[in-house]
CSV table of C-alpha atoms (C1' of nucleotides) in Angstrom, one decimal:
chain,number,residue,atom,x,y,z
A,13,MET,CA,-104.8,166.3,-106.3
A,14,LEU,CA,-107.7,163.9,-106.1
A,15,LEU,CA,-105.6,161.9,-103.7
A,16,ARG,CA,-105.1,164.9,-101.5
A,17,TYR,CA,-108.7,165.7,-101.4
A,18,GLY,CA,-109.6,162.1,-100.9
A,19,PHE,CA,-107.2,161.8,-98.0
A,20,LEU,CA,-108.5,164.9,-96.3
A,21,LEU,CA,-112.0,163.7,-96.9
A,22,GLY,CA,-111.2,160.4,-95.3
A,23,LEU,CA,-109.5,162.2,-92.4
A,24,THR,CA,-112.5,164.3,-91.8
A,25,LEU,CA,-114.9,161.4,-91.9
A,26,SER,CA,-112.6,159.4,-89.5
A,27,LEU,CA,-112.5,162.4,-87.1
A,28,LEU,CA,-116.3,162.5,-87.3
A,29,ALA,CA,-116.6,158.8,-86.6
A,30,TRP,CA,-114.2,159.0,-83.7
A,31,ALA,CA,-116.1,161.9,-82.2
A,32,GLU,CA,-119.3,159.9,-82.5
A,33,SER,CA,-118.0,156.9,-80.7
A,34,ALA,CA,-116.2,159.1,-78.1
A,35,LEU,CA,-119.5,160.7,-77.3
A,36,GLN,CA,-121.2,157.4,-77.0
A,37,LEU,CA,-118.5,156.2,-74.6
A,38,GLY,CA,-118.7,159.3,-72.6
A,39,TRP,CA,-115.2,160.3,-73.2
A,40,LEU,CA,-116.3,163.5,-75.0
A,41,PRO,CA,-118.6,166.0,-73.4
A,42,ALA,CA,-121.5,167.0,-75.6
A,43,PRO,CA,-120.2,170.6,-76.2
A,44,TRP,CA,-116.9,169.3,-77.3
A,45,TYR,CA,-118.6,166.8,-79.6
A,46,ALA,CA,-120.6,169.7,-81.1
A,47,ALA,CA,-117.4,171.6,-81.6
A,48,VAL,CA,-115.7,168.6,-83.3
A,49,LEU,CA,-118.8,168.2,-85.4
A,50,GLY,CA,-118.8,171.8,-86.5
A,51,ALA,CA,-115.1,171.7,-87.2
A,52,SER,CA,-115.4,168.6,-89.2
A,53,PHE,CA,-118.2,170.0,-91.3
A,54,LEU,CA,-116.2,173.1,-91.7
A,55,LEU,CA,-113.2,171.2,-92.9
A,56,LEU,CA,-115.3,169.0,-95.1
A,57,GLY,CA,-117.0,172.0,-96.7
A,58,TRP,CA,-113.6,173.7,-97.1
A,59,GLN,CA,-112.3,170.8,-99.0
A,60,LEU,CA,-115.4,170.4,-101.1
A,61,GLY,CA,-115.4,174.1,-101.8
A,62,ALA,CA,-111.8,174.2,-102.8
A,63,TRP,CA,-112.3,171.2,-105.0
A,64,ALA,CA,-115.3,172.7,-106.6
A,65,GLN,CA,-113.6,176.0,-107.2
A,66,GLN,CA,-110.7,174.3,-108.8
A,67,HIS,CA,-112.9,172.2,-111.1
A,68,ARG,CA,-115.4,174.9,-111.8
A,69,THR,CA,-114.8,175.1,-115.5
A,70,ARG,CA,-112.0,172.8,-116.0
A,71,HIS,CA,-112.2,169.8,-118.2
A,72,PRO,CA,-111.6,167.0,-115.8
A,73,VAL,CA,-110.4,164.7,-118.4
A,74,SER,CA,-106.8,164.1,-117.6
A,75,ASP,CA,-105.1,164.0,-114.2
A,76,PRO,CA,-103.9,167.3,-112.9
A,77,LEU,CA,-100.3,167.7,-112.2
A,78,SER,CA,-97.7,165.1,-111.6
A,79,LEU,CA,-95.2,165.7,-114.2
A,80,GLN,CA,-92.8,162.9,-114.4
A,81,GLU,CA,-95.4,160.4,-115.3
A,82,SER,CA,-92.6,157.8,-115.2
A,83,PRO,CA,-93.0,156.9,-118.8
A,84,ILE,CA,-90.6,154.1,-119.0
A,85,THR,CA,-89.3,153.9,-115.4
A,86,GLN,CA,-91.3,150.9,-114.3
A,87,ASN,CA,-90.4,147.7,-115.9
A,88,PRO,CA,-89.4,146.0,-112.7
A,89,GLY,CA,-88.4,142.8,-114.4
A,90,GLY,CA,-86.1,144.7,-116.6
A,91,LEU,CA,-85.7,142.0,-119.1
A,92,LEU,CA,-88.9,142.3,-121.1
A,93,ILE,CA,-88.7,145.2,-123.4
A,94,GLU,CA,-85.6,147.3,-122.7
A,95,LYS,CA,-84.8,147.5,-126.3
A,96,LEU,CA,-86.2,150.7,-127.8
A,97,VAL,CA,-84.3,153.5,-126.3
A,98,ASP,CA,-82.2,153.2,-123.2
A,99,PRO,CA,-82.7,156.2,-121.0
A,100,ALA,CA,-79.2,155.8,-119.6
A,101,ALA,CA,-77.7,155.9,-123.0
A,102,PRO,CA,-75.6,158.9,-123.9
A,103,LEU,CA,-76.8,161.3,-126.4
A,104,SER,CA,-75.6,160.9,-130.0
A,105,ASP,CA,-73.9,163.7,-131.9
A,106,ARG,CA,-77.0,164.5,-133.8
A,107,GLU,CA,-79.2,164.5,-130.7
A,108,ARG,CA,-76.8,166.9,-129.0
A,109,GLU,CA,-77.0,169.3,-131.9
A,110,VAL,CA,-80.7,169.1,-132.0
A,111,LEU,CA,-80.8,169.7,-128.3
A,112,HIS,CA,-78.6,172.8,-128.7
A,113,TYR,CA,-80.9,174.4,-131.2
A,114,LEU,CA,-83.9,173.3,-129.1
A,115,ALA,CA,-82.6,175.2,-126.2
A,116,GLU,CA,-82.3,178.3,-128.3
A,117,GLY,CA,-86.0,178.1,-129.0
A,118,LEU,CA,-86.0,177.1,-132.7
A,119,SER,CA,-88.9,175.2,-134.2
A,120,ASN,CA,-88.5,171.8,-135.6
A,121,ARG,CA,-88.4,173.2,-139.1
A,122,GLN,CA,-85.8,175.7,-138.2
A,123,ILE,CA,-83.7,173.1,-136.6
A,124,GLY,CA,-83.9,171.0,-139.7
A,125,ASP,CA,-82.9,174.0,-141.8
A,126,HIS,CA,-79.9,174.6,-139.6
A,127,LEU,CA,-78.8,170.9,-139.8
A,128,PHE,CA,-79.8,170.4,-143.4
A,129,ILE,CA,-82.1,167.6,-142.6
A,130,SER,CA,-85.9,167.3,-142.8
A,131,GLU,CA,-88.3,168.3,-140.2
A,132,ASN,CA,-89.4,164.7,-139.9
A,133,THR,CA,-85.9,163.6,-139.0
A,134,VAL,CA,-85.7,166.3,-136.4
A,135,LYS,CA,-88.8,164.9,-134.9
A,136,THR,CA,-87.3,161.5,-134.8
A,137,HIS,CA,-84.2,162.7,-133.1
A,138,LEU,CA,-86.4,164.6,-130.6
A,139,GLN,CA,-88.3,161.4,-129.8
A,140,ASN,CA,-85.1,159.6,-129.1
A,141,LEU,CA,-83.9,162.6,-127.1
A,142,TYR,CA,-87.1,162.6,-125.0
A,143,ALA,CA,-86.8,158.9,-124.3
A,144,LYS,CA,-83.2,159.3,-123.1
A,145,LEU,CA,-84.0,162.3,-121.0
A,146,GLU,CA,-87.3,160.7,-119.8
A,147,VAL,CA,-89.4,163.7,-120.7
A,148,GLN,CA,-92.4,164.3,-122.9
A,149,ARG,CA,-92.0,167.9,-124.2
A,150,ARG,CA,-89.3,170.1,-125.5
A,151,THR,CA,-89.4,172.6,-122.7
A,152,GLN,CA,-89.1,169.7,-120.3
A,153,ALA,CA,-86.2,168.4,-122.3
A,154,VAL,CA,-84.4,171.8,-122.1
A,155,ALA,CA,-85.0,172.0,-118.3
A,156,ARG,CA,-83.8,168.5,-117.8
A,157,ALA,CA,-80.8,168.9,-120.0
A,158,ARG,CA,-79.9,172.0,-118.0
A,159,ASP,CA,-80.2,170.1,-114.8
A,160,LEU,CA,-77.9,167.4,-116.2
A,161,GLY,CA,-75.4,169.9,-117.3
A,162,LEU,CA,-75.8,169.1,-120.9
A,163,ILE,CA,-76.5,172.7,-121.7
A,164,PRO,CA,-74.5,175.6,-120.3
B,14,MET,CA,-115.9,188.2,-105.8
B,15,LEU,CA,-115.4,189.4,-102.3
B,16,LEU,CA,-118.9,190.7,-102.3
B,17,ARG,CA,-120.3,187.4,-103.3
B,18,TYR,CA,-118.4,185.5,-100.6
B,19,GLY,CA,-119.3,188.2,-98.0
B,20,PHE,CA,-122.9,187.9,-98.9
B,21,LEU,CA,-122.9,184.1,-98.6
B,22,LEU,CA,-121.0,184.3,-95.4
B,23,GLY,CA,-123.5,186.7,-94.0
B,24,LEU,CA,-126.3,184.5,-95.2
B,25,THR,CA,-124.8,181.5,-93.5
B,26,LEU,CA,-124.3,183.3,-90.2
B,27,SER,CA,-127.9,184.6,-90.4
B,28,LEU,CA,-129.1,181.1,-90.9
B,29,LEU,CA,-127.1,180.0,-88.0
B,30,ALA,CA,-128.4,182.7,-85.7
B,31,TRP,CA,-131.9,182.0,-86.8
B,32,ALA,CA,-131.6,178.3,-86.1
B,33,GLU,CA,-130.2,179.2,-82.7
B,34,SER,CA,-133.1,181.3,-81.7
B,35,ALA,CA,-135.6,178.8,-83.3
B,36,LEU,CA,-134.1,176.1,-81.1
B,37,GLN,CA,-134.5,178.4,-78.0
B,38,LEU,CA,-138.1,179.1,-78.8
B,39,GLY,CA,-138.9,175.5,-79.4
B,40,TRP,CA,-139.8,175.9,-83.0
B,41,LEU,CA,-137.0,173.7,-84.1
B,42,PRO,CA,-136.5,170.1,-82.8
B,43,ALA,CA,-133.0,169.4,-81.7
B,44,PRO,CA,-132.2,167.0,-84.5
B,45,TRP,CA,-133.2,169.6,-87.0
B,46,TYR,CA,-131.1,172.1,-85.3
B,47,ALA,CA,-128.2,169.8,-85.5
B,48,ALA,CA,-128.8,169.3,-89.2
B,49,VAL,CA,-129.0,173.1,-89.8
B,50,LEU,CA,-125.9,173.5,-87.8
B,51,GLY,CA,-124.0,171.0,-89.8
B,52,ALA,CA,-125.3,172.3,-93.1
B,53,SER,CA,-124.4,175.8,-92.1
B,54,PHE,CA,-120.9,174.9,-91.3
B,55,LEU,CA,-120.7,172.9,-94.4
B,56,LEU,CA,-121.7,175.9,-96.5
B,57,LEU,CA,-119.4,178.1,-94.5
B,58,GLY,CA,-116.5,175.8,-95.1
B,59,TRP,CA,-117.4,175.5,-98.7
B,60,GLN,CA,-117.3,179.2,-99.2
B,61,LEU,CA,-114.1,179.7,-97.3
B,62,GLY,CA,-112.5,176.8,-99.1
B,63,ALA,CA,-113.5,178.1,-102.4
B,64,TRP,CA,-112.3,181.6,-101.6
B,65,ALA,CA,-109.0,180.4,-100.2
B,66,GLN,CA,-108.5,178.2,-103.2
B,67,GLN,CA,-109.1,181.0,-105.6
B,68,HIS,CA,-106.9,183.4,-103.7
B,69,ARG,CA,-104.3,180.9,-102.9
B,70,THR,CA,-101.7,182.1,-105.4
B,71,ARG,CA,-103.5,185.2,-106.5
B,72,HIS,CA,-101.4,187.8,-104.8
B,73,PRO,CA,-98.3,186.1,-103.4
B,74,VAL,CA,-96.8,188.1,-100.7
B,75,SER,CA,-93.3,187.3,-101.7
B,76,ASP,CA,-92.2,187.3,-105.2
B,77,PRO,CA,-91.5,183.8,-106.5
B,78,LEU,CA,-89.1,185.2,-109.1
B,79,SER,CA,-86.7,188.1,-109.0
B,80,LEU,CA,-88.4,191.3,-109.7
B,81,GLN,CA,-86.8,192.8,-112.8
B,82,GLU,CA,-88.3,196.2,-113.2
B,83,SER,CA,-88.5,196.9,-116.8
B,84,PRO,CA,-86.2,194.3,-118.1
B,85,ILE,CA,-86.4,195.4,-121.7
B,86,THR,CA,-86.1,199.1,-121.4
B,87,GLN,CA,-85.1,199.8,-124.9
B,88,ASN,CA,-87.8,200.4,-127.4
B,89,PRO,CA,-85.8,200.8,-130.6
B,90,GLY,CA,-87.7,202.9,-133.0
B,91,GLY,CA,-90.7,204.9,-132.0
B,92,LEU,CA,-92.5,205.8,-128.8
B,93,LEU,CA,-95.7,206.3,-130.6
B,94,ILE,CA,-96.9,202.8,-131.3
B,95,GLU,CA,-97.7,201.7,-127.8
B,96,LYS,CA,-100.0,198.9,-128.9
B,97,LEU,CA,-102.0,196.6,-126.8
B,98,VAL,CA,-99.0,195.0,-125.1
B,99,ASP,CA,-95.9,197.1,-124.7
B,100,PRO,CA,-92.8,195.0,-125.2
B,101,ALA,CA,-91.0,197.3,-122.8
B,102,ALA,CA,-93.5,196.8,-120.0
B,103,PRO,CA,-92.3,194.8,-117.0
B,104,LEU,CA,-93.7,191.4,-116.4
B,105,SER,CA,-96.7,191.2,-114.1
B,106,ASP,CA,-96.7,188.9,-111.1
B,107,ARG,CA,-98.8,186.3,-112.9
B,108,GLU,CA,-96.7,186.4,-116.0
B,109,ARG,CA,-93.6,185.8,-113.9
B,110,GLU,CA,-95.2,182.8,-112.2
B,111,VAL,CA,-96.3,181.4,-115.5
B,112,LEU,CA,-92.8,181.9,-116.9
B,113,HIS,CA,-91.4,180.1,-113.9
B,114,TYR,CA,-93.4,177.0,-114.5
B,115,LEU,CA,-92.8,177.4,-118.3
B,116,ALA,CA,-89.1,177.1,-117.7
B,117,GLU,CA,-89.7,173.9,-115.8
B,118,GLY,CA,-91.2,172.4,-118.8
B,119,LEU,CA,-94.8,172.2,-117.6
B,120,SER,CA,-97.7,172.1,-120.1
B,121,ASN,CA,-100.3,174.8,-120.1
B,122,ARG,CA,-102.7,172.5,-118.4
B,123,GLN,CA,-100.2,171.7,-115.7
B,124,ILE,CA,-99.3,175.4,-115.2
B,125,GLY,CA,-103.0,176.1,-114.8
B,126,ASP,CA,-103.3,173.3,-112.2
B,127,HIS,CA,-100.4,174.7,-110.3
B,128,LEU,CA,-101.7,178.2,-110.3
B,129,PHE,CA,-105.4,177.1,-109.9
B,130,ILE,CA,-106.4,178.9,-113.0
B,131,SER,CA,-107.8,177.6,-116.3
B,132,GLU,CA,-105.7,176.5,-119.2
B,133,ASN,CA,-107.2,179.3,-121.2
B,134,THR,CA,-106.0,181.9,-118.8
B,135,VAL,CA,-102.6,180.4,-118.9
B,136,LYS,CA,-102.7,180.9,-122.7
B,137,THR,CA,-103.7,184.5,-122.3
B,138,HIS,CA,-100.8,185.1,-119.9
B,139,LEU,CA,-98.5,183.4,-122.3
B,140,GLN,CA,-99.6,185.6,-125.1
B,141,ASN,CA,-98.9,188.7,-123.2
B,142,LEU,CA,-95.6,187.2,-122.1
B,143,TYR,CA,-94.6,186.4,-125.6
B,144,ALA,CA,-95.5,190.0,-126.7
B,145,LYS,CA,-93.3,191.4,-123.9
B,146,LEU,CA,-90.4,189.1,-124.6
B,147,GLU,CA,-91.0,189.6,-128.3
B,148,VAL,CA,-91.0,185.9,-129.1
B,149,GLN,CA,-93.4,183.4,-130.7
B,150,ARG,CA,-92.9,180.1,-128.9
B,151,ARG,CA,-92.4,178.9,-125.4
B,152,THR,CA,-88.9,177.6,-125.8
B,153,GLN,CA,-88.0,180.9,-127.3
B,154,ALA,CA,-89.5,182.6,-124.3
B,155,VAL,CA,-87.5,180.5,-121.9
B,156,ALA,CA,-84.3,181.2,-123.8
B,157,ARG,CA,-85.0,184.9,-124.0
B,158,ALA,CA,-86.0,185.1,-120.3
B,159,ARG,CA,-82.7,183.4,-119.4
B,160,ASP,CA,-80.8,185.9,-121.5
B,161,LEU,CA,-82.5,188.7,-119.8
B,162,GLY,CA,-81.8,187.2,-116.4
B,163,LEU,CA,-85.4,186.7,-115.6
B,164,ILE,CA,-84.7,183.1,-114.9
B,165,PRO,CA,-81.8,181.8,-112.9
C,2,DG,C1',-117.4,207.8,-110.9
C,3,DG,C1',-114.7,207.0,-114.7
C,4,DG,C1',-110.5,205.2,-116.7
C,5,DT,C1',-106.8,201.8,-116.3
C,6,DG,C1',-104.5,197.7,-115.7
C,7,DG,C1',-104.3,193.0,-114.0
C,8,DC,C1',-106.5,188.7,-113.9
C,9,DT,C1',-109.8,185.7,-115.4
C,10,DC,C1',-112.2,182.8,-119.0
C,11,DA,C1',-114.2,181.6,-123.3
C,12,DT,C1',-114.5,180.5,-128.4
C,13,DC,C1',-112.6,179.6,-133.0
C,14,DC,C1',-109.1,178.5,-136.0
C,15,DA,C1',-104.5,177.4,-137.5
C,16,DA,C1',-99.9,175.8,-136.7
C,17,DA,C1',-96.6,173.2,-134.2
C,18,DA,C1',-95.4,169.4,-131.6
C,19,DG,C1',-95.8,164.7,-130.1
C,20,DG,C1',-96.4,159.6,-130.7
C,21,DG,C1',-96.3,155.6,-133.4
C,22,DT,C1',-94.9,152.9,-137.2
C,23,DG,C1',-92.2,151.5,-141.0
C,24,DA,C1',-88.6,152.0,-144.2
C,25,DT,C1',-83.8,152.6,-146.3
C,26,DC,C1',-78.8,153.1,-146.0
C,27,DG,C1',-74.0,152.9,-144.4
C,28,DG,C1',-70.6,151.9,-141.2
C,29,DA,C1',-69.1,149.5,-137.1
C,30,DA,C1',-69.2,145.5,-134.2
C,31,DA,C1',-70.1,140.7,-133.4
D,24,DT,C1',-71.0,138.0,-143.2
D,25,DT,C1',-74.5,139.1,-140.4
D,26,DT,C1',-76.2,142.1,-137.0
D,27,DC,C1',-76.8,146.3,-134.8
D,28,DC,C1',-77.1,151.2,-134.6
D,29,DG,C1',-77.2,155.9,-136.0
D,30,DA,C1',-79.1,158.7,-139.3
D,31,DT,C1',-82.4,159.7,-142.5
D,32,DC,C1',-87.3,160.3,-144.1
D,33,DA,C1',-92.3,159.4,-144.7
D,34,DC,C1',-97.1,158.8,-143.2
D,35,DC,C1',-100.8,158.9,-140.0
D,36,DC,C1',-103.2,160.6,-136.1
D,37,DT,C1',-103.7,163.1,-131.7
D,38,DT,C1',-102.5,166.6,-128.5
D,39,DT,C1',-100.6,170.9,-127.6
D,40,DT,C1',-99.7,175.3,-128.6
D,41,DG,C1',-100.3,179.8,-130.7
D,42,DG,C1',-103.1,183.8,-132.4
D,43,DA,C1',-107.0,186.6,-132.4
D,44,DT,C1',-110.8,188.4,-130.2
D,45,DG,C1',-114.4,189.5,-126.8
D,46,DA,C1',-115.9,189.8,-122.3
D,47,DG,C1',-116.5,190.2,-117.1
D,48,DC,C1',-114.6,191.3,-112.5
D,49,DC,C1',-112.0,193.9,-109.4
D,50,DA,C1',-108.5,197.0,-107.3
D,51,DC,C1',-106.5,201.2,-107.7
D,52,DC,C1',-105.9,205.9,-109.0
D,53,DC,C1',-107.2,210.4,-110.7
DNA sequence: GGGTGGCTCATCCAAAAGGGTGATCGGAAA
DNA sequence: TTTCCGATCACCCTTTTGGATGAGCCACCC
């Protein structure tokens, strides 16, 4: 989002600079320059207003959207870490069971009750599951699993 | 809201008109006129941008999700309760949008960013959504909505 | 012009979920 | 036999989510 606004801001300023020099060189008649000037300021104000509106009362702590933070995907060398949980690895039996109940909307405690394991263990399975599916949250995991055909 | 923007728009245009006449009358030096012009357009763009940003997804012309008029028509039991949120009520536009992003696994903050509303508002929509779907958690809501055909 | 409903936002508090680490155990693989 | 992996569980801490409530604004309808 910031990128978008930054890009548009830069575009506007570039347009402004171009119009300035074009006027100097005589390429651009003065009325046209005025029009470009007005349009640029209009666009600039637009972006600023939109940005301000969006950040009016929001905590600007974390970055806006961009799901798929690519949690493990970099690792260009590929040899360094690689050990913890391989995203390409198939799900284990337990993980598939947990995923099944996950998709039905059960809480961790309920999943544990169904599988006769503790809630902590469910959380561990979920963490491995998230790593394999390359997601961060349970709803994401459900969506991803559905995309992958892991869930009917 | 419209009043506010209308007022500011009028103010800006008045300022513009005043600067125009002031220039004509020689009250205002040309550089000052240019400055006022730029500032006016900036303000104008600001307001327009803010307005557009706020109404960007406010009332989408086409429904993003399939309209399901009264998906939960049954109200087993009484008709007399009719509390704050009626479970039998159909989902509002906003609730359907939130549900859509919910099913994609976005966090409340991300949903808010996509819809250009605050995280708190997302939470409010979600609470109403939960009441209508008669669930307690987001994963449950997704599962229930899928059962009801609200989500492909 | 007064309700109504939708949308917005805020605050406070509690519960759930997520992330990290470390540990044990049993079976399968090297 | 040793190593590895899946499964199990615990602890800590942070973040997210849920629940309740109050409020303002606006469009629409009666």
